[in-house]
Coordinates of C-alpha atoms in Angstrom, one line a residue:
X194 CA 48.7 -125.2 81.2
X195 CA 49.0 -128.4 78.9
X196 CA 45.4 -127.9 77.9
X197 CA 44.7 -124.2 77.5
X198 CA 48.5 -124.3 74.9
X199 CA 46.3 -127.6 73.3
X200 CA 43.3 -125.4 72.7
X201 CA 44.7 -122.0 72.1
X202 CA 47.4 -124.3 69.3
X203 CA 43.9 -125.5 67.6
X204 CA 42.8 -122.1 67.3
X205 CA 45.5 -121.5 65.3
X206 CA 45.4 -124.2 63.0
X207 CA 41.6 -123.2 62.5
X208 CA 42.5 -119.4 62.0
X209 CA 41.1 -117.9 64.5
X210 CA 44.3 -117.1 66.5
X211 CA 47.4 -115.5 64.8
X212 CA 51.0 -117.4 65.3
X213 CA 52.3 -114.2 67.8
X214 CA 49.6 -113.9 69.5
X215 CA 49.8 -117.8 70.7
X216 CA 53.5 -117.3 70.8
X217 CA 52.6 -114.2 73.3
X218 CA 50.1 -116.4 75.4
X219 CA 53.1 -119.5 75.5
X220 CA 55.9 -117.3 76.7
X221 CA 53.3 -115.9 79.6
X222 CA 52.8 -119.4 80.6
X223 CA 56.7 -119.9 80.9
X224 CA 56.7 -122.0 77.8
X225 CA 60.1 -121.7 75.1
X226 CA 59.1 -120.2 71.3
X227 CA 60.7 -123.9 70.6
X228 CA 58.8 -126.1 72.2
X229 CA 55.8 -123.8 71.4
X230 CA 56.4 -123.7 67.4
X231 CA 56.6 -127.4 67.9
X232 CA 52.9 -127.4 69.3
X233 CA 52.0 -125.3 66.6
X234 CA 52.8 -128.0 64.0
X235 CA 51.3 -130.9 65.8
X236 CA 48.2 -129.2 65.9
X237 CA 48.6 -128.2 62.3
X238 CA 49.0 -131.9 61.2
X239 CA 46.1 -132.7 63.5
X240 CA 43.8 -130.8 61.6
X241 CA 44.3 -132.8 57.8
X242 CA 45.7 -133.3 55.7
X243 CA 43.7 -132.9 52.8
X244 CA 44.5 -134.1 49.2
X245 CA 43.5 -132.5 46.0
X246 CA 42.6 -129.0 44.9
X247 CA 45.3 -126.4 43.3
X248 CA 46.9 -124.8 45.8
X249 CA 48.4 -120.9 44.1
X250 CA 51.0 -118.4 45.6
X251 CA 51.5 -115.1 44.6
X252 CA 55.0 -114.3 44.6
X253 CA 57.5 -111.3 43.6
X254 CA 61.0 -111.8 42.3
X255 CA 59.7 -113.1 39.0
X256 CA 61.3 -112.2 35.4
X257 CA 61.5 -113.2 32.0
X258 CA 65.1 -114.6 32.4
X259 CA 64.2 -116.3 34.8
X260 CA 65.6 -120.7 34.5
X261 CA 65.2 -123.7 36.8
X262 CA 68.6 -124.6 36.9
X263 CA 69.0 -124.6 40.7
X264 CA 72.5 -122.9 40.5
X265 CA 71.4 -120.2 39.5
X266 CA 67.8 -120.1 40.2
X267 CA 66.0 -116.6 41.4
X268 CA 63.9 -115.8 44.6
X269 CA 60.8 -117.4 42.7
X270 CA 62.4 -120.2 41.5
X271 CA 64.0 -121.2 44.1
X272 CA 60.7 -121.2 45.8
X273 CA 59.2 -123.5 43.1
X274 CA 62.5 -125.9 43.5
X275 CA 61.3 -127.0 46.5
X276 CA 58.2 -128.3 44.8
X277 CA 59.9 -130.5 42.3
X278 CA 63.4 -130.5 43.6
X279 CA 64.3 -132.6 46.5
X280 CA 67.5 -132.0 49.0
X281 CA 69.9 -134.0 51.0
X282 CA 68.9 -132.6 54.2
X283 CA 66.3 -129.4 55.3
X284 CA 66.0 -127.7 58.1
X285 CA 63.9 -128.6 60.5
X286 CA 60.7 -126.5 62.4
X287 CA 62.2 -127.3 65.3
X288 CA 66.1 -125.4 64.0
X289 CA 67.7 -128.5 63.8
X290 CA 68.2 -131.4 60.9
X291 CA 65.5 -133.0 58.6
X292 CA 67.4 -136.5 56.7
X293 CA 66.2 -136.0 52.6
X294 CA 67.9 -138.1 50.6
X295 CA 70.7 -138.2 53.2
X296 CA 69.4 -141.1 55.2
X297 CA 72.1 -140.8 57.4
X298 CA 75.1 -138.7 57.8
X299 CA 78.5 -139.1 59.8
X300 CA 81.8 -137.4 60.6
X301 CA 85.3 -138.7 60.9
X302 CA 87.0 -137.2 64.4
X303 CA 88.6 -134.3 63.0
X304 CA 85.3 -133.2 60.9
X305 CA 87.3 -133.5 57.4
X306 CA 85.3 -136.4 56.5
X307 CA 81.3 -137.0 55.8
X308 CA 80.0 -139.6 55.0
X309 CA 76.3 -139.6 53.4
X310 CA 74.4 -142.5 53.0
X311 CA 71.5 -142.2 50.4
X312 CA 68.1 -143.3 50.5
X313 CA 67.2 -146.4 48.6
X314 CA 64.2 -146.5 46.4
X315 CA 63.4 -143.0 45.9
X316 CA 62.7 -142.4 42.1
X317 CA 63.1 -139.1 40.0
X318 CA 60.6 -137.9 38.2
X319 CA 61.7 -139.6 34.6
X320 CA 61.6 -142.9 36.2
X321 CA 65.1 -143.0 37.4
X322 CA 66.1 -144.4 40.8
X323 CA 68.5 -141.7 43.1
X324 CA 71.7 -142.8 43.5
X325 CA 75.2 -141.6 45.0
X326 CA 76.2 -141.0 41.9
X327 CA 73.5 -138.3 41.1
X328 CA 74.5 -137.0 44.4
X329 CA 78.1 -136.8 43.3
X330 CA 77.6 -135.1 40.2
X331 CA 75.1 -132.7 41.8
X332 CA 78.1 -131.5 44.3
X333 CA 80.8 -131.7 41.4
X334 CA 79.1 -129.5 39.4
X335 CA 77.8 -126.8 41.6
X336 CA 81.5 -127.0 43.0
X337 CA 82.5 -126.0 39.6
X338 CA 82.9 -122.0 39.1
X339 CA 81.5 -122.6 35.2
X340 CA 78.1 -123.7 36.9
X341 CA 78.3 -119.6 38.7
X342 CA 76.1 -121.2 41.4
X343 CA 75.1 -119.6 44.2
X344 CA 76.4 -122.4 46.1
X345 CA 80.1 -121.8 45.5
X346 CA 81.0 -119.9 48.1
X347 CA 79.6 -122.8 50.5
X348 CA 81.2 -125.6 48.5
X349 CA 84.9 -123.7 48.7
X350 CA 86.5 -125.9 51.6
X351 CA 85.5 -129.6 49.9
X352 CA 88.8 -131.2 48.4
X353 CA 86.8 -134.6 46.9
X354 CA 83.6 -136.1 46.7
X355 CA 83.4 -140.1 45.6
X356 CA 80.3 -142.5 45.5
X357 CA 81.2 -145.7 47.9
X358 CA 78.2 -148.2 46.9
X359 CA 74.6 -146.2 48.2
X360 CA 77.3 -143.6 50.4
X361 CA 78.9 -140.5 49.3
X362 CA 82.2 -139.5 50.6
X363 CA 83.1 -135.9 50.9
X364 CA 86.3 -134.9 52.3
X365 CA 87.1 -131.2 53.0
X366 CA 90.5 -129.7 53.1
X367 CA 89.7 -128.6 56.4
X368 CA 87.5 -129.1 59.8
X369 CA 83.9 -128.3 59.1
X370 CA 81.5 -129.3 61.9
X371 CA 78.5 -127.1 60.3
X372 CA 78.6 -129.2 57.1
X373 CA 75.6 -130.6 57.4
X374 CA 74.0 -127.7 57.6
X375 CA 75.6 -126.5 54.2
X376 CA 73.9 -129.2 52.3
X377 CA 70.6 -127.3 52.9
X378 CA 71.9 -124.8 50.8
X379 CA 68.8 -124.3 48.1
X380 CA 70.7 -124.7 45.2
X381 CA 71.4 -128.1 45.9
X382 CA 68.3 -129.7 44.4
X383 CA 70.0 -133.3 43.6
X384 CA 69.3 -133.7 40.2
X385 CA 70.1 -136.8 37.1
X386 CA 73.3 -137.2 36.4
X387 CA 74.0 -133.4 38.5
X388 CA 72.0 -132.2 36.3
X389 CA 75.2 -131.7 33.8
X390 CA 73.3 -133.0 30.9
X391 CA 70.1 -130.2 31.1
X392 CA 69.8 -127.9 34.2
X393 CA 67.2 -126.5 33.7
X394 CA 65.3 -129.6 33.0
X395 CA 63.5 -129.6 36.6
X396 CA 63.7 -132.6 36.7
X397 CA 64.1 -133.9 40.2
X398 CA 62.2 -136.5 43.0
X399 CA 60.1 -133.9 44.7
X400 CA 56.3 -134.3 45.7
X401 CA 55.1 -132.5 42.1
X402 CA 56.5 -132.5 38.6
X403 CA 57.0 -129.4 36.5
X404 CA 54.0 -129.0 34.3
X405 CA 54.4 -125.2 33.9
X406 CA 57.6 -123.3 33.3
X407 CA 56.4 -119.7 32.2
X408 CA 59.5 -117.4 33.5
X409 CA 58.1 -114.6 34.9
X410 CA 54.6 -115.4 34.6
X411 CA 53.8 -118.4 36.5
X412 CA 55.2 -122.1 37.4
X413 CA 53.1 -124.9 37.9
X414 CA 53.6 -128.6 39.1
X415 CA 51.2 -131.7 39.1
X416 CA 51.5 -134.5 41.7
X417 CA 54.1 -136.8 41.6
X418 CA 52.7 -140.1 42.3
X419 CA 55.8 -141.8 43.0
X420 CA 57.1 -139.1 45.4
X421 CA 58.9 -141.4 47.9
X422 CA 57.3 -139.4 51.4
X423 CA 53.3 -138.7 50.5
X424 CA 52.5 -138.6 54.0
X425 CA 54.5 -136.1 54.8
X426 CA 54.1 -133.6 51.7
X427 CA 52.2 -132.8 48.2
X428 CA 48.9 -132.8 49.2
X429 CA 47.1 -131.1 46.5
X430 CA 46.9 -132.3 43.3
X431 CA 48.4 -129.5 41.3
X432 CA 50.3 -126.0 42.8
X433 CA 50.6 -122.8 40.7
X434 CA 52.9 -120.1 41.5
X435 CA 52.6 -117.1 39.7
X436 CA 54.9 -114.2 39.2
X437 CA 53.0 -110.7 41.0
X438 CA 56.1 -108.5 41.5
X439 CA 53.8 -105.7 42.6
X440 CA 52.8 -105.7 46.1
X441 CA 49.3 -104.3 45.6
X442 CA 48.4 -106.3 43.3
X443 CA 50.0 -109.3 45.2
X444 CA 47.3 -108.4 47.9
X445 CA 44.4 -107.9 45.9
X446 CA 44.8 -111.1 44.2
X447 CA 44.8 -112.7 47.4
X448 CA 41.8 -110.6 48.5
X449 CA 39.9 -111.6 45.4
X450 CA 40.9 -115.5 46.2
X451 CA 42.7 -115.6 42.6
X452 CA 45.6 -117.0 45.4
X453 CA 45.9 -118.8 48.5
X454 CA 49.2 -117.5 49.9
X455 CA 51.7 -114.5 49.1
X456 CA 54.8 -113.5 49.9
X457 CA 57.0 -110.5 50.8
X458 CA 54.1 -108.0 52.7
X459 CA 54.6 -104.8 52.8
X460 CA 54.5 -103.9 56.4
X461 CA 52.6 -100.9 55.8
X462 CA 49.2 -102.9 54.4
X463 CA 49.4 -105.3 57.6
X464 CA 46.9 -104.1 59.3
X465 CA 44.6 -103.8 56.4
X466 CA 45.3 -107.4 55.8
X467 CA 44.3 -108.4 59.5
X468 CA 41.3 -106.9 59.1
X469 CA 39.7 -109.3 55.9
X470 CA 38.3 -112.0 58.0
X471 CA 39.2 -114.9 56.0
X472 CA 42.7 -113.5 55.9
X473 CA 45.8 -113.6 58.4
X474 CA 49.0 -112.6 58.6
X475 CA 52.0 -115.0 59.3
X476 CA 55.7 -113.4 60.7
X477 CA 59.1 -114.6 61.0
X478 CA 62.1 -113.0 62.8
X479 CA 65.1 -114.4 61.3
X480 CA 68.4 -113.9 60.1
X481 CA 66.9 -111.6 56.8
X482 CA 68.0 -108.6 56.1
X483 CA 67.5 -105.7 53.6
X484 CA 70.4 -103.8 51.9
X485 CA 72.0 -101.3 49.3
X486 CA 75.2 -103.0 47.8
X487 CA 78.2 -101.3 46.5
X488 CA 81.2 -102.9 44.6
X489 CA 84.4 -102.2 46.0
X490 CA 86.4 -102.7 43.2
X491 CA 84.7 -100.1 40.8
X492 CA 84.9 -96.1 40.8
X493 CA 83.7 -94.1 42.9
X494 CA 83.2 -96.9 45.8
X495 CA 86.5 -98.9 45.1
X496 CA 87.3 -95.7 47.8
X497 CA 87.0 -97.2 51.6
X498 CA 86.7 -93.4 52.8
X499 CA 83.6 -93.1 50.8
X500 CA 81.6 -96.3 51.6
X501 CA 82.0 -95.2 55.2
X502 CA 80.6 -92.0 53.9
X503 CA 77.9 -93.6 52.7
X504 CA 77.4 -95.8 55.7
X505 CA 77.3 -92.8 58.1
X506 CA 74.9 -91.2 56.0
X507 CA 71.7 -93.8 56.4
X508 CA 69.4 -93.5 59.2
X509 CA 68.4 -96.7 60.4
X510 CA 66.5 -95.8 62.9
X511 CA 64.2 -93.8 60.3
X512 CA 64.1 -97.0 58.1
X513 CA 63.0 -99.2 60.3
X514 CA 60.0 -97.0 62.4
X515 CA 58.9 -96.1 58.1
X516 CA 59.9 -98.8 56.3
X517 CA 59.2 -102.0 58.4
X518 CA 56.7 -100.2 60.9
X519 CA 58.6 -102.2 63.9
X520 CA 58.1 -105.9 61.9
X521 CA 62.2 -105.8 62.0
X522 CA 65.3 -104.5 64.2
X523 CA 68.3 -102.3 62.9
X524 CA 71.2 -103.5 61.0
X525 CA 74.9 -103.0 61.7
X526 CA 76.4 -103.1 58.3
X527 CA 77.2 -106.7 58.8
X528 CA 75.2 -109.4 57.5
X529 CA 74.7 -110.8 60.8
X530 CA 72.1 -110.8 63.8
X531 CA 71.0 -112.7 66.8
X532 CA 69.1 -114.9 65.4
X533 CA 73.0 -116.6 64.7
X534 CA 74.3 -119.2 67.3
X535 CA 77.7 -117.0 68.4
X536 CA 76.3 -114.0 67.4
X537 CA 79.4 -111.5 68.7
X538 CA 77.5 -109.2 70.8
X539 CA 79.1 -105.6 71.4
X540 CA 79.9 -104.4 68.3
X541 CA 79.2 -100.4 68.5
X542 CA 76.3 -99.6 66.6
X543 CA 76.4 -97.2 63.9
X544 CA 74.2 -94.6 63.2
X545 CA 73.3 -91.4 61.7
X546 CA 75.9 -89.2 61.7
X547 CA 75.9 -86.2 59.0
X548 CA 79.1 -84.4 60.6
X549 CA 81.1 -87.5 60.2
X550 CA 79.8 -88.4 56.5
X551 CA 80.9 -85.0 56.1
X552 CA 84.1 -85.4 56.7
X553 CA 85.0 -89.1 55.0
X554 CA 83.1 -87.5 52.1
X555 CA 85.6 -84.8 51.5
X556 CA 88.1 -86.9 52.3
X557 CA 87.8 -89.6 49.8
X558 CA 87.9 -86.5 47.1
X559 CA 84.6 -87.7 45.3
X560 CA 82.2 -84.6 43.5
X561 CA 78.8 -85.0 41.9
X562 CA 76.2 -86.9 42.5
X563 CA 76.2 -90.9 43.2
X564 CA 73.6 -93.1 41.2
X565 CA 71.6 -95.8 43.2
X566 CA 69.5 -98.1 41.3
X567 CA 66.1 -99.5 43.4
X568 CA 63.3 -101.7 42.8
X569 CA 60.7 -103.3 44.6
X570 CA 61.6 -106.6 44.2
X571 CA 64.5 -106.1 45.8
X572 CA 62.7 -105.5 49.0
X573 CA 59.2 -104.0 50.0
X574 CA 59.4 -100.5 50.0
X575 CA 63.1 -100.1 48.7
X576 CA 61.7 -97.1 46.4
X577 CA 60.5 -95.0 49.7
X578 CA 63.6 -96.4 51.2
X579 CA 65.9 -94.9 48.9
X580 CA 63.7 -91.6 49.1
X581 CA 64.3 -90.9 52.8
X582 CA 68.7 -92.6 51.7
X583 CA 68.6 -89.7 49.6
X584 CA 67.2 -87.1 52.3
X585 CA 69.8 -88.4 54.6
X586 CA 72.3 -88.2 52.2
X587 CA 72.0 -84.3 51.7
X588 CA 72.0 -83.5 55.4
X589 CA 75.6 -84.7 55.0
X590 CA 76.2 -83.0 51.4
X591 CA 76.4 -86.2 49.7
X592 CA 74.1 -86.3 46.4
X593 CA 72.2 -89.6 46.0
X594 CA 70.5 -90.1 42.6
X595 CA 67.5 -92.4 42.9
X596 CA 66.5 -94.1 39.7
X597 CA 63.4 -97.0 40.0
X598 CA 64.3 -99.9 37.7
X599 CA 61.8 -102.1 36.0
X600 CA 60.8 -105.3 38.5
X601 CA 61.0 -107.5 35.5
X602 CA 65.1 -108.4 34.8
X603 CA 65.6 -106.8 38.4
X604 CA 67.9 -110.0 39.0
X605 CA 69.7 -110.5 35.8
X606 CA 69.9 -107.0 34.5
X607 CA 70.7 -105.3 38.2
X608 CA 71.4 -107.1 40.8
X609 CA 75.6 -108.2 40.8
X610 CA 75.9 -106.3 37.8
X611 CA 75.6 -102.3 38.8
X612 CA 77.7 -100.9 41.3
X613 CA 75.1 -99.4 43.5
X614 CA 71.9 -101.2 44.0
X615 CA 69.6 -102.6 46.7
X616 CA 68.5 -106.5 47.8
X617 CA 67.8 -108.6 50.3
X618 CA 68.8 -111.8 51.7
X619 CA 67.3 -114.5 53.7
X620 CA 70.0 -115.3 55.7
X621 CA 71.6 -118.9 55.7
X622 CA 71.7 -121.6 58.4
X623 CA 75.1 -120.6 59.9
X624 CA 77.3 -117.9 59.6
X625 CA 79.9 -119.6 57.8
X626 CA 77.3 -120.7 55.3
X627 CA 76.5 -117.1 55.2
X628 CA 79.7 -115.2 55.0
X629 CA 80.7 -117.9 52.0
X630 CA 77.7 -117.2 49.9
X631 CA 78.3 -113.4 49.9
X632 CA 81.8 -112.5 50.9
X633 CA 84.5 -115.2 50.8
X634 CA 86.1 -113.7 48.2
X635 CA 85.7 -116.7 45.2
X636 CA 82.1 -116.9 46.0
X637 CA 79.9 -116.8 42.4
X638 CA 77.4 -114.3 44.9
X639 CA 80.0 -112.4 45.9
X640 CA 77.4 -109.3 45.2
X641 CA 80.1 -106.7 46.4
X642 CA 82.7 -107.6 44.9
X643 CA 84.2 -107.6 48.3
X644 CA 88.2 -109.1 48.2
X645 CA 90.0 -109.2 51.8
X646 CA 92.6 -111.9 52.2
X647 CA 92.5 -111.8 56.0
X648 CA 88.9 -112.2 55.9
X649 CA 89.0 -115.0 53.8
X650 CA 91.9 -116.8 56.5
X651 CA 89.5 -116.0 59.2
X652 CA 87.0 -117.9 57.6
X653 CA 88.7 -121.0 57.0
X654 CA 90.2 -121.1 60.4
X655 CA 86.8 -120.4 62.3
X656 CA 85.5 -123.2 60.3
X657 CA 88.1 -125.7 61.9
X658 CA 87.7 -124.0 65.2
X659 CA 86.1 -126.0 68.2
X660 CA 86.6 -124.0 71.2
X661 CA 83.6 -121.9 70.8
X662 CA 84.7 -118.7 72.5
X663 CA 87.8 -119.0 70.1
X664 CA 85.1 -118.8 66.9
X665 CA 82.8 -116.5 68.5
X666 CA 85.6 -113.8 68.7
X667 CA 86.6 -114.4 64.7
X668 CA 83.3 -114.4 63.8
X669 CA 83.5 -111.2 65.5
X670 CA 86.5 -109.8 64.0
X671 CA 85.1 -110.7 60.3
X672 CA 81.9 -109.1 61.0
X673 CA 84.0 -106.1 62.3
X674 CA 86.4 -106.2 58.8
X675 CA 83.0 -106.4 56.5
X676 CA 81.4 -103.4 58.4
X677 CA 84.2 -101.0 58.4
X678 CA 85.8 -102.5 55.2
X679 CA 83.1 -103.8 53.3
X680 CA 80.7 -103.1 50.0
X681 CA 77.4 -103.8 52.0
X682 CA 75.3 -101.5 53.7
X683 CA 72.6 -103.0 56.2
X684 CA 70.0 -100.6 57.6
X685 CA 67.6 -103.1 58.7
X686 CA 67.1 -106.8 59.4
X687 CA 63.1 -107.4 58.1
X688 CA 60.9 -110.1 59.9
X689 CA 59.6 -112.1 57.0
X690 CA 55.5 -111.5 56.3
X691 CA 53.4 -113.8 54.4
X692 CA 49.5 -113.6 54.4
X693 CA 47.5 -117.0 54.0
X694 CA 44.0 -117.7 53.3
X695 CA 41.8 -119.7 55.7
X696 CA 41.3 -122.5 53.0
X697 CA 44.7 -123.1 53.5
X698 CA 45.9 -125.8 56.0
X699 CA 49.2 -127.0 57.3
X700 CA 51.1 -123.7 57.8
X701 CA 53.6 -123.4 60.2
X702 CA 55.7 -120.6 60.0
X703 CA 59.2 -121.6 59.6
X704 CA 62.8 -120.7 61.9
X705 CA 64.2 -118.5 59.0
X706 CA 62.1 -117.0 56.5
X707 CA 58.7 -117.0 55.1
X708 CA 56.3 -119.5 53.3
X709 CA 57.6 -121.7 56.0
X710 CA 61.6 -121.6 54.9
X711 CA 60.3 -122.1 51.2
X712 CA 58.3 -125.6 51.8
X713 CA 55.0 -123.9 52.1
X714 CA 53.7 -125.0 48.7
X715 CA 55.1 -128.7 49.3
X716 CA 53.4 -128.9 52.2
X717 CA 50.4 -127.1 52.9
X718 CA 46.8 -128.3 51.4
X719 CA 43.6 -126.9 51.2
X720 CA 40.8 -127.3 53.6
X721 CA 37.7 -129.1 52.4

């Protein structure tokens, strides 16, 4: 068995065997996906790696507001942060926990205390050694709410942070045994001084420098010489990401070899893509989901009786056999899936049901038509999405107004700022990192608006919880609150798509999302 997983795992690093179809071949032989995805990247480090060459990605979720201050960076930039940025700790291929700049990390008994201790001799890229200090400063700021970063939410429970010598000492203000995991949060690129003097500097210790900062055209980096693990990643001697919000022309720019890798596949042009020879197709079923957002705290959907309404009124089933062509499962109105260690398994699912949208329609005394806002970026075929919302929608006598917004300012113009919109979301390491991103009610991405005081209690006290039956059941009674009570509505959890050129070397798909949980650029290379 040993050596037919040995030869079918260098098929794959060669491309000429896709990642499920080895995954299919290792679970007949009685083998774990584990274990298997960790065969995957021992063959894929086997096979180089290579140094030099300009290694490009095509990428959506690009605009012209776009900035490179981590707090608040975009889906693109974030993408580019971990090219220059570098991180306390990552997660690992394997699920687990990859030491950054955290050398070492340790609790006190009751988890209220972390203590970091920080890598010596790693340099940024203006010359500057890393210190505890920087890491301080880093956490202060994102911890404050002027910074809006994306990170509050997940920074809420931390009472103070101090530098002790080369350690950092954070203590909470409750029991947190998933903190580590919170300092993987993307956002927290540790940067000079916390990056209080110039955000959006990009300057950071990460395997390449920022040489190119066009927002919403492209982004481009150049080796960093002094990068403190050059075994392990920046291979090539430049990357260049460029901003291609439209998925045809994402593909045809791969097709044409103007790029090496993109993002964010439509599932409907997978099979096309399969069939280019040079060309495959990479998946990942994770914790991401796709949505349509609503604010509950502004008219018409401050009204509980008509989000339900609208809730009843999507068909799911519909969205995933048309929108993700099977490359996903159906959502539950909660931002949660299996894919979540204490997943609360039970929960009824909801579906279509015009009779009962009906009827919480008319009740919540609403008339006229309701606007929702769409765009591509926001998830692969969110327009045709929408279309068949609307269809649904007037099965039940609810009018849905579809209106396609530009791509470009999607994120700064849309997104958080209308009442009615789509987006997706990766997912997050845990579900407390998760539900404190999005819907603890301080969070800065807080994206609908969603206020509950008892879900916020539950929060905190499943974060101090360590019976785990005890945390399973209120991570089930917040999922239950933010489905019947919440802003969000979830049709469909995606499987993340990425298509890769066979120049390219060192992929390995990753255990949450595509381009190998955002590292693909740092550390793939091209094939001589």
């Amino acid at each position: 068995m040993s050596q037919e997983l040995d030869y079918l795992s260098r098929c794959v690093a060669a491309g000429r065997l896709s990642r499920r179809d080895f995954l299919g071949r290792a679970t007949a032989l009685g083998v774990s996906a584990t274990f298997a995805n960790s065969i995957l990247a021992s063959a894929a480090r086997a096979q180089g790696p290579v140094r030099g060459g300009i290694i490009k990605g095509g990428l959506k979720g690009g605009g012209a507001t776009d900035t490179l201050d981590p707090a608040i960076s975009s889906e693109m930039v974030s993408i580019f942060g971990s090219c220059w940025g570098e991180y306390l700790l990552a997660l690992a291929p394997d699920g687990g926990l990859e030491n950054r700049l955290a050398e070492e990390i340790g609790a006190s008994k009751d988890v209220k205390t972390w203590t970091m201790k920080i890598r010596k001799g790693v340099e940024f890229h203006n010359g500057k050694t890393v210190t505890a200090e920087d890491v301080v400063a880093t956490l202060e700021r994102h911890s404050d709410a002027k910074s809006q970063s994306g990170a509050l939410g997940v920074l809420a429970s931390v009472d103070t942070i101090k530098a002790n010598g080369d350690e950092v000492v954070v203590t909470l203000k409750g029991a947190n045994a998933d903190f580590p995991y919170l300092m993987t949060d993307y956002h927290l690129i540790i940067q000079p001084n916390g990056g209080k003097d110039d955000p959006a500097a990009g300057i950071g210790a990460g395997p390449y420098k920022v040489a190119v900062n066009e927002p919403g055209v492209r982004y481009g980096g150049e080796r960093f010489a002094n990068f403190w693990q050059s075994d392990k990643m920046g291979f090539a001697d430049q990357v260049e990401l460029l901003a291609i919000n439209d998925n045809t022309a994402r593909i045809s720019a791969l097709q044409a070899g103007q790029v090496h890798i993109i993002s964010s596949v439509d599932p409907k042009v997978v099979d096309l893509i399969k069939r280019v020879p040079n060309l495959k197709v990479e998946t990942v079923s994770g914790p991401g989901y796709y949505c349509f957002n609503m604010f509950c705290d502004t008219p018409p959907f401050d009204n509980n009786d008509l989000r339900m309404a609208l809730k009843l009124a999507i068909d799911r089933k519909e969205m995933v056999d048309k929108i993700l062509r099977g490359y996903g499962t159906l959502g539950n109105d909660f931002p949660i899936n299996a894919s979540y260690r204490l997943f609360p398994e039970g929960i009824e699912q909801r579906e279509f049901d015009a009779d009962q949208a009906r009827y919480y329609y008319k009740k919540s005394g609403h008339s006229g038509p309701i606007l929702l806002q769409v765009a591509e970026t926001g998830f692969p075929g969110a327009v045709d999405a929408a279309q068949l919302y609307q269809q649904s929608c007037a099965k039940a006598g609810i009018t849905l107004d579809v209106k396609r917004v530009p791509d470009d300012g999607f994120w700064s113009e849309v997104w958080n700022k209308q009442p009615f919109c789509n987006t997706n979301w990766s997912g997050r390491a845990t579900q407390d990192q998760m539900y404190s991103t999005t819907y603890l009610s301080t969070a800065a991405w807080n994206d609908t608006h969603f206020h509950n005081e008892k879900f916020d209690r539950l929060l905190l006290e499943a974060r101090g919880e360590f019976d785990q039956e005890k945390r399973k059941n209120l991570y089930r009674e917040m999922a239950i609150i933010v489905r019947d009570e919440g802003g969000v509505i979830v049709p469909m959890f995606n499987q993340s798509i990425d298509a890769i050129s066979d120049k390219v070397g060192g992929y390995v798909a990753g255990q949450r999302t595509g381009l190998m949980d955002g590292f693909a650029f740092a550390k793939c290379w091209l094939k001589t």
